[in-house]
CSV table of C-alpha atoms in Angstrom, one decimal:
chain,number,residue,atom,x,y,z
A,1,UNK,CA,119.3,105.6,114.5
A,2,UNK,CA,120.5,105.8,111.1
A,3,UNK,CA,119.0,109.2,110.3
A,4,UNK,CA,122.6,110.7,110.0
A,5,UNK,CA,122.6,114.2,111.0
A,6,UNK,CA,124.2,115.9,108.0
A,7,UNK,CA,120.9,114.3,106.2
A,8,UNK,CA,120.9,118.0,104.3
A,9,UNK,CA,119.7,121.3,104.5
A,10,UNK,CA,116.5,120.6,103.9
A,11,UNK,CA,115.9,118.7,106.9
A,12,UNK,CA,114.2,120.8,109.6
A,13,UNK,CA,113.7,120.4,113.0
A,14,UNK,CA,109.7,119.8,111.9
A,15,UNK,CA,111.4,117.4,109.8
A,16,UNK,CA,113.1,115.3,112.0
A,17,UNK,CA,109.7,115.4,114.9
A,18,UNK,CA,107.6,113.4,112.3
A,19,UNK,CA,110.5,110.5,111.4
A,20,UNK,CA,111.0,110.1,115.3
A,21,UNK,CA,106.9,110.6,115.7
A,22,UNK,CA,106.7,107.6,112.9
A,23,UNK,CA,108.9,105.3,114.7
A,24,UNK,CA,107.4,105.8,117.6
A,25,UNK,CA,104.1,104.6,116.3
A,26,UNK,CA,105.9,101.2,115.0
A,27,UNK,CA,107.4,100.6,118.2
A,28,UNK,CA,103.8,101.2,120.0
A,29,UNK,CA,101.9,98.9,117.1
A,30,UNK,CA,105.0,96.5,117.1
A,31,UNK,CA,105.0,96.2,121.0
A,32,UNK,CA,101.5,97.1,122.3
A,33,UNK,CA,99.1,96.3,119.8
A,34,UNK,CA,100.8,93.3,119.0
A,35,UNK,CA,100.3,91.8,122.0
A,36,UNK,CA,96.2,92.0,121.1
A,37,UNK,CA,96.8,89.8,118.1
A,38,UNK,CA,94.9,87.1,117.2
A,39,UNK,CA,96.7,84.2,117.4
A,40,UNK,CA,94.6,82.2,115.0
A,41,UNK,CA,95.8,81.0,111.5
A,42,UNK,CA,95.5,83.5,108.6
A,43,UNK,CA,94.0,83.2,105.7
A,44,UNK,CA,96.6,81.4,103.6
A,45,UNK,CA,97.1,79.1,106.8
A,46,UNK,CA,93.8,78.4,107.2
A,47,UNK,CA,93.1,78.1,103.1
A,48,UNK,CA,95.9,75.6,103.1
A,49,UNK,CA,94.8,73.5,106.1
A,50,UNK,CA,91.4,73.0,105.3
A,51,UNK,CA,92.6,71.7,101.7
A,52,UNK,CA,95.4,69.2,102.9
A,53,UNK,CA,98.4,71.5,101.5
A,54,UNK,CA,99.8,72.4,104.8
A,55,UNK,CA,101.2,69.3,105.8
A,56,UNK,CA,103.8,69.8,102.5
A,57,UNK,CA,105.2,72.5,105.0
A,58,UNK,CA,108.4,71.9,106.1
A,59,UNK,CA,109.0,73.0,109.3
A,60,UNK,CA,112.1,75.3,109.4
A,61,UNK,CA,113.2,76.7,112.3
A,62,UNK,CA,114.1,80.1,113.0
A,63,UNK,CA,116.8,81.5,114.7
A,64,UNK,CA,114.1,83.7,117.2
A,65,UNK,CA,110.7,83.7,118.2
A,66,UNK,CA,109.0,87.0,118.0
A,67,UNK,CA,109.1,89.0,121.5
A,68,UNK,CA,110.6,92.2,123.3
A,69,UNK,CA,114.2,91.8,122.6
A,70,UNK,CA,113.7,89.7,118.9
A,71,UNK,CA,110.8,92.2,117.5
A,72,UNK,CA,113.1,95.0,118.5
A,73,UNK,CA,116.3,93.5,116.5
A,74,UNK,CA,113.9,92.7,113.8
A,75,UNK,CA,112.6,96.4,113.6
A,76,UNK,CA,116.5,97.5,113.9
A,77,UNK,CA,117.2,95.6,111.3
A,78,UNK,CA,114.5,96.2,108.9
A,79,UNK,CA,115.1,100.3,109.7
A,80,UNK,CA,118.8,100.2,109.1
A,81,UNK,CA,118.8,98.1,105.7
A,82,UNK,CA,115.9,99.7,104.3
A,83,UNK,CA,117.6,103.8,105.3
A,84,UNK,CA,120.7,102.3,103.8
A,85,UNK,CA,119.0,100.6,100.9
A,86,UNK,CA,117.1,104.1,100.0
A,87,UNK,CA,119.7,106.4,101.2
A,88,UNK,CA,122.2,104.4,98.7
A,89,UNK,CA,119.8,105.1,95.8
A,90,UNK,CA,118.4,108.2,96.2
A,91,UNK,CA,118.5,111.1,94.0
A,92,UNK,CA,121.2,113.9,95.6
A,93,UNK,CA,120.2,117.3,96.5
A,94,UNK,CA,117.3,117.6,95.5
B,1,UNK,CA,100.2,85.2,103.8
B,2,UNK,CA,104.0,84.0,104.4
B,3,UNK,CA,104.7,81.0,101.9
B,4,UNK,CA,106.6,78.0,104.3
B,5,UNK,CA,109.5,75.8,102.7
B,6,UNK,CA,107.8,72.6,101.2
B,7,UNK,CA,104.7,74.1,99.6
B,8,UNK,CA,106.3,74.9,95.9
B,9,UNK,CA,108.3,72.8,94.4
B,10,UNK,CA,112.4,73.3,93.7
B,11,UNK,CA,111.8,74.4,90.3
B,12,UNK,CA,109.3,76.2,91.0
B,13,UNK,CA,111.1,77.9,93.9
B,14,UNK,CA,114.3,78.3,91.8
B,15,UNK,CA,111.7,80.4,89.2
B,16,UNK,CA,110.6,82.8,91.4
B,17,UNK,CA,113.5,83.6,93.3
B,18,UNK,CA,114.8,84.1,89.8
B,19,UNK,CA,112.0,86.9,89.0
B,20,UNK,CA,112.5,88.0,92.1
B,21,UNK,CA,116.0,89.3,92.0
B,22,UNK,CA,114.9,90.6,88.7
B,23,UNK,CA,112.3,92.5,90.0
B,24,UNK,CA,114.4,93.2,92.7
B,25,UNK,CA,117.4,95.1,90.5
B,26,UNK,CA,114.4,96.9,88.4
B,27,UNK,CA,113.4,98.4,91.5
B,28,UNK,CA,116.5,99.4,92.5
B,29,UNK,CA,117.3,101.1,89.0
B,30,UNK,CA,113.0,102.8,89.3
B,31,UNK,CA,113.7,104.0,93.4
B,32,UNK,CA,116.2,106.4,92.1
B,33,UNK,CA,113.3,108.7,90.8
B,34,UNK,CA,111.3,108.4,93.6
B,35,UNK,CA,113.5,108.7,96.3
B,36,UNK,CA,115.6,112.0,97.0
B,37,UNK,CA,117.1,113.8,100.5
B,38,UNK,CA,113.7,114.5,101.2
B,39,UNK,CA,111.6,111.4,101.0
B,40,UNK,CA,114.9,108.5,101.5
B,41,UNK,CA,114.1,108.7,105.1
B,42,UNK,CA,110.2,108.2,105.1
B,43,UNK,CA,111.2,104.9,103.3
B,44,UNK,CA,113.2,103.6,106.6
B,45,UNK,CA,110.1,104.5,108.6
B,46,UNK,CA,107.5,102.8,106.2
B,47,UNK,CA,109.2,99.4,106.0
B,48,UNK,CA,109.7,99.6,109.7
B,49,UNK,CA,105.9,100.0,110.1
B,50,UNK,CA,105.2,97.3,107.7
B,51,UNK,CA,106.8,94.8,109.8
B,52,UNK,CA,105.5,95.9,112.9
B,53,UNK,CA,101.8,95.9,111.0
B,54,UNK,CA,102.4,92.0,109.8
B,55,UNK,CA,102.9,91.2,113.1
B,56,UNK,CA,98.9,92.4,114.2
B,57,UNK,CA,96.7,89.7,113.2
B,58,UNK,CA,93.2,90.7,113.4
B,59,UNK,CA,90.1,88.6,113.5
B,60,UNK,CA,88.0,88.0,110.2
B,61,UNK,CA,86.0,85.0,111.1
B,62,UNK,CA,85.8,82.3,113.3
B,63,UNK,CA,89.1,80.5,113.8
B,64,UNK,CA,90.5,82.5,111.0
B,65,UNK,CA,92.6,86.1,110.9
B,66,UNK,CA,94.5,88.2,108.7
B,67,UNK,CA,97.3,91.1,108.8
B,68,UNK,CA,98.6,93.8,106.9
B,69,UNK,CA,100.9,93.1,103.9
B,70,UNK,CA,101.3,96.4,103.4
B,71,UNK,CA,102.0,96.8,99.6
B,72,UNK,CA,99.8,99.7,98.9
B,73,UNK,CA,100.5,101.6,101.8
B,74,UNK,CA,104.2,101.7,101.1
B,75,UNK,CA,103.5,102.2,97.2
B,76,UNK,CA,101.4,105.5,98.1
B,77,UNK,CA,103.4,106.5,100.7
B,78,UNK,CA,107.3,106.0,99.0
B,79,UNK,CA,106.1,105.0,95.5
B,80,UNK,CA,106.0,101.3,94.1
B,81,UNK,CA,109.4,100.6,93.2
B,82,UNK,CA,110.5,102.1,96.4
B,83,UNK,CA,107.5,99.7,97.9
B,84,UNK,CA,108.5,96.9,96.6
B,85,UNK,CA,112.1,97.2,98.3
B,86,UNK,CA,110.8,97.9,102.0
B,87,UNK,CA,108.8,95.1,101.2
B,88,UNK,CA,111.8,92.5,100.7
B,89,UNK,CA,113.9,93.9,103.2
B,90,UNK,CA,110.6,93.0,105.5
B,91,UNK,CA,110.2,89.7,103.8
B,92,UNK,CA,114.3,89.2,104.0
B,93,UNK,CA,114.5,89.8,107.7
B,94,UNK,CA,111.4,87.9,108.5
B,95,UNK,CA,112.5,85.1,106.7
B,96,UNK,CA,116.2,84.9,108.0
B,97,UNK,CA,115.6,85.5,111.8
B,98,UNK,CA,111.9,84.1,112.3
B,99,UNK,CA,111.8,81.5,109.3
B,100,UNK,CA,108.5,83.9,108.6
B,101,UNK,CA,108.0,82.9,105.7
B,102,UNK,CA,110.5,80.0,104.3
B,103,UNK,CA,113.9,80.7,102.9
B,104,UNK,CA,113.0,78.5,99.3
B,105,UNK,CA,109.9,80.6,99.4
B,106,UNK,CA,111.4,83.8,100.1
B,107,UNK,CA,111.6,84.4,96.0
B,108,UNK,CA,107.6,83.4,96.1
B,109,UNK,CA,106.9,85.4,99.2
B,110,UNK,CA,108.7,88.4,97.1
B,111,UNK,CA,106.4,88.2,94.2
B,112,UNK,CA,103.0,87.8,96.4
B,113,UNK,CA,103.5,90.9,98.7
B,114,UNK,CA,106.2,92.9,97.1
B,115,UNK,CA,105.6,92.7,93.1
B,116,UNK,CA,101.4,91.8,93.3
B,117,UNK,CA,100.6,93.5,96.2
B,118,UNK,CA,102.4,96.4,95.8
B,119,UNK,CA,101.9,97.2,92.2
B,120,UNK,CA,98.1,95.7,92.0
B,121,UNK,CA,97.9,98.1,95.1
B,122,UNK,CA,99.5,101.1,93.3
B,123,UNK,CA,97.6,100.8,90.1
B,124,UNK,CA,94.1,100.7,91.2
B,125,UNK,CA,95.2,103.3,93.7
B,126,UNK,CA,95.9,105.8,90.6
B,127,UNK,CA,93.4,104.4,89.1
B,128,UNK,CA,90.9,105.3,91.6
B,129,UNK,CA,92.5,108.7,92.6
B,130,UNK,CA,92.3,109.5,88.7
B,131,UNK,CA,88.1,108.5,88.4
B,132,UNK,CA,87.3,110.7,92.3
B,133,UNK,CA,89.6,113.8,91.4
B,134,UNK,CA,87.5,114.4,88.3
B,135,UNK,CA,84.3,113.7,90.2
B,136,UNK,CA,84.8,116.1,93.1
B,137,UNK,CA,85.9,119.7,94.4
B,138,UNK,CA,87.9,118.3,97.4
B,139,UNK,CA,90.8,116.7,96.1
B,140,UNK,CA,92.2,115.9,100.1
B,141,UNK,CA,90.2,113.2,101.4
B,142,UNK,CA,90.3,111.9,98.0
B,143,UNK,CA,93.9,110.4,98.3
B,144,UNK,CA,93.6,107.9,102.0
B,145,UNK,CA,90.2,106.5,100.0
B,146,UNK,CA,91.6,105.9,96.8
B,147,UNK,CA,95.0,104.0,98.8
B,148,UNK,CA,92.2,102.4,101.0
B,149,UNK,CA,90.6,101.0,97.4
B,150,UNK,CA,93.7,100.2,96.2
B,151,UNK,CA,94.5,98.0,99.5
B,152,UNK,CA,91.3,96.2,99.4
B,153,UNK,CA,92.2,94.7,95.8
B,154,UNK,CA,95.7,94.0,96.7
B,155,UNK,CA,95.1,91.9,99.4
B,156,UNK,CA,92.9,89.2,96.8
B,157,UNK,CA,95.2,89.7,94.1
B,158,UNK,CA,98.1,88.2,96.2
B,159,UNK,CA,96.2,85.9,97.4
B,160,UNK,CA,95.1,84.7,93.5
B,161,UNK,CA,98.8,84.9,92.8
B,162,UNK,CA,99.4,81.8,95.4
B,163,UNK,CA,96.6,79.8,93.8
B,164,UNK,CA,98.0,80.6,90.2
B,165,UNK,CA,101.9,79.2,91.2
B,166,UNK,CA,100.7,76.8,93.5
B,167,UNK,CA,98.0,75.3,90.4
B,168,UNK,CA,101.7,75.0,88.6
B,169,UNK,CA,104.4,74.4,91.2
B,170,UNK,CA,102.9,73.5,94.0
B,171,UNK,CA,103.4,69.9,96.3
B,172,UNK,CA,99.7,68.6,96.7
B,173,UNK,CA,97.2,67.8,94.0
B,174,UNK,CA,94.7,70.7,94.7
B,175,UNK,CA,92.0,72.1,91.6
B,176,UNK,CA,93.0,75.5,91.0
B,177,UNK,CA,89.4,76.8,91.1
B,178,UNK,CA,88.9,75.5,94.2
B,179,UNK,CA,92.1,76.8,95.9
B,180,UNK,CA,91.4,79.8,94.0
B,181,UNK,CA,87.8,80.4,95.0
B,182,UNK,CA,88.8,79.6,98.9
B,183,UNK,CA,92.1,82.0,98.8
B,184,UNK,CA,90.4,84.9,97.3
B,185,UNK,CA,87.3,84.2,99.6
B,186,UNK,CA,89.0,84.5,103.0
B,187,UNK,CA,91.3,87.6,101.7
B,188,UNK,CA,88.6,89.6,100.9
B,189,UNK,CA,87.8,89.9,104.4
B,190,UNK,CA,91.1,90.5,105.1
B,191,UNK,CA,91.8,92.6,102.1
B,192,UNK,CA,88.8,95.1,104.4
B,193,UNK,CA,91.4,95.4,107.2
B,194,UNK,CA,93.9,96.4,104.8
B,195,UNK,CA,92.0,99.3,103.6
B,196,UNK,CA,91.0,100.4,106.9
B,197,UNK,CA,94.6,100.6,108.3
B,198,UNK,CA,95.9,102.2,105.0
B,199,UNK,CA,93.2,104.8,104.6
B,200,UNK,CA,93.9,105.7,108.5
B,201,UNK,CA,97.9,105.5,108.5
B,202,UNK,CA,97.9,107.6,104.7
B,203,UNK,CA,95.7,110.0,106.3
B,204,UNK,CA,97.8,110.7,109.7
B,205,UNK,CA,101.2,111.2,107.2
B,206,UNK,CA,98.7,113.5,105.1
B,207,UNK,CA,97.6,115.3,107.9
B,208,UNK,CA,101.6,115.9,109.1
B,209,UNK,CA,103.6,116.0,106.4
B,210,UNK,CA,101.3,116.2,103.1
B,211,UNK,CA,104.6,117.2,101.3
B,212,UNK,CA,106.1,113.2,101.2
B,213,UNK,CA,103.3,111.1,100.3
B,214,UNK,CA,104.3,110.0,96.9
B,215,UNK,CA,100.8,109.4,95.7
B,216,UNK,CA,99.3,112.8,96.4
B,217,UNK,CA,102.0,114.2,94.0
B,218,UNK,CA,100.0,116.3,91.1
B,219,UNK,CA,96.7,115.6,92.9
B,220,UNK,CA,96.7,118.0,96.1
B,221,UNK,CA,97.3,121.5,95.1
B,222,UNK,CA,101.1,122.5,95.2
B,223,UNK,CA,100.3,125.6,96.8
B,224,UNK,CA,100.2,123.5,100.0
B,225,UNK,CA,103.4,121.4,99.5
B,226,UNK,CA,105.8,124.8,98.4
B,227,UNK,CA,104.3,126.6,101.5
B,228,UNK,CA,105.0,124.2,104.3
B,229,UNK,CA,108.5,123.4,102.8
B,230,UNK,CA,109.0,127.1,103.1
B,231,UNK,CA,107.5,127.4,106.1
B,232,UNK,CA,109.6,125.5,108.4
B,233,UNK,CA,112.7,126.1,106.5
């Protein structure tokens, strides 16, 4: 996606199979295993009910619910700002 | 472990988004070292599977669960500076598109999982790594325990970070022993799902590419890392 080709001479074949190996295993765990979540509350949600604190929430609303379509815009998103984000920063040529 | 809107107050709020950003611009300044043509794309992939991973709750006792935060994986993996930015830009995305996590508590949601988690993580990680490598012959296996080790304490530490700000800043009157006693008591459990998933996933990227895991730099022999860079090149 936003592993630009010309990412250097140093990147191999064998170095491009385990990026698109690694994102494959996010897209299984974000859209398979996901779906064998528990749905009860997690540990701060459950702290925080059973000591009156979570009804200080206040309910904001999200543009999306986590699903197919969402979860995939969400992993886009975090892939592309993040590859920017570290390919703005990085040392070159080494 | 996603802070809502409402639970610390606007101060409070306005503080740690404040410390935040700072920590934030430090990591942007301490990524530089860690981060080269070599290792920038790993960090892409790592904060991709940390948001995946927060979305797989898994059981830890009745009627309660837990998920990855994933602050010591990314710190072994990319290096904690580098870990602390996949973490906001997980946090960030969460927080704008799902309201994961509230906007006013994105600043607090910053410091739990991407400053505590990931550094608390990263420390005892070395820490660890430091104590086995002098204790044993194989130096391999050594580095998924230590990052598992590391995980475990991370997951409390965050979770004692909430009770700390909320015992200042937070909206209810709570004793901070008791909100401390019950946060770090649930995410211990959870904190043993951490370590299990970080052991496993900083063991596979061992086993395929031994050469990018920032943590195993100047423990695993560089015999290994020059050879398989050669190798396929």
């Amino acid at each position: 996606m936003s592993h630009s080709p010309d990412v250097s001479t140093t990147t191999t074949r064998a170095g491009r199979t385990w990026w698109v190996l690694g994102l494959g295993v996010a897209l299984f765990v974000a859209g398979v295993i996901s779906r064998f979540a528990s749905s009860a509350p997690d540990g701060l949600e459950r702290v925080t009910e059973d000591h009156g604190i979570a009804e200080q929430a206040v309910g904001s609303v999200g543009l999306l619910s986590y699903g197919g379509a969402t979860t995939l815009l969400g992993l886009g998103l975090v892939l592309v700002l993040t590859s920017a984000l570290s390919w703005a920063v990085r040392t070159r040529g080494r | 472990m996603h802070v809502p809107d409402g639970f610390i107050s606007a101060p409070w709020s306005l503080a740690t988004g404040v410390v935040a950003a700072g920590a934030v611009a430090l990591a942007l300044r301490g990524a530089r070292r860690e981060l080269d043509d070599r290792t920038a794309p790993l960090a892409g992939l790592v904060a991709t599977f940390v948001f995946a991973g927060q979305m797989v709750n898994f059981p830890v006792a009745a009627g309660t669960s837990g998920h990855l935060l994933g602050g010591a994986l990314a710190a072994v993996l990319v290096g904690p500076w580098t870990a602390t930015l996949c973490l906001t830009v997980v946090l960030l995305v969460q927080a704008l598109l799902f309201a994961d996590g509230g906007l006013t508590a994105l600043g607090t949601n910053v410091i739990l999982m991407g400053v505590i988690g990931v550094w608390v993580g990263y420390a005892v990680f070395r820490l660890t790594a430091r104590a086995m490598t002098a204790a044993a012959t194989r130096h391999r296996p050594l580095v998924p325990l230590a990052a598992g080790v590391g995980a475990f304490v991370s997951v409390p530490a965050a979770a004692a970070g909430f009770a700390l700000l909320f015992a200042v800043g937070g909206t209810a009157p709570i004793a901070l022993s008791t909100l401390l006693s019950a946060m770090v008591g649930v995410h211990l459990a959870i904190g043993v799902g951490e370590a299990v998933i970080t052991a496993l996933v900083v063991g596979s990227v061992l086993a395929v590419r031994p050469d990018l895991v920032h943590g195993a730099r100047g423990l695993l022999p560089t015999r290994t890392l020059v050879s398989h860079a050669e190798a396929v090149s």
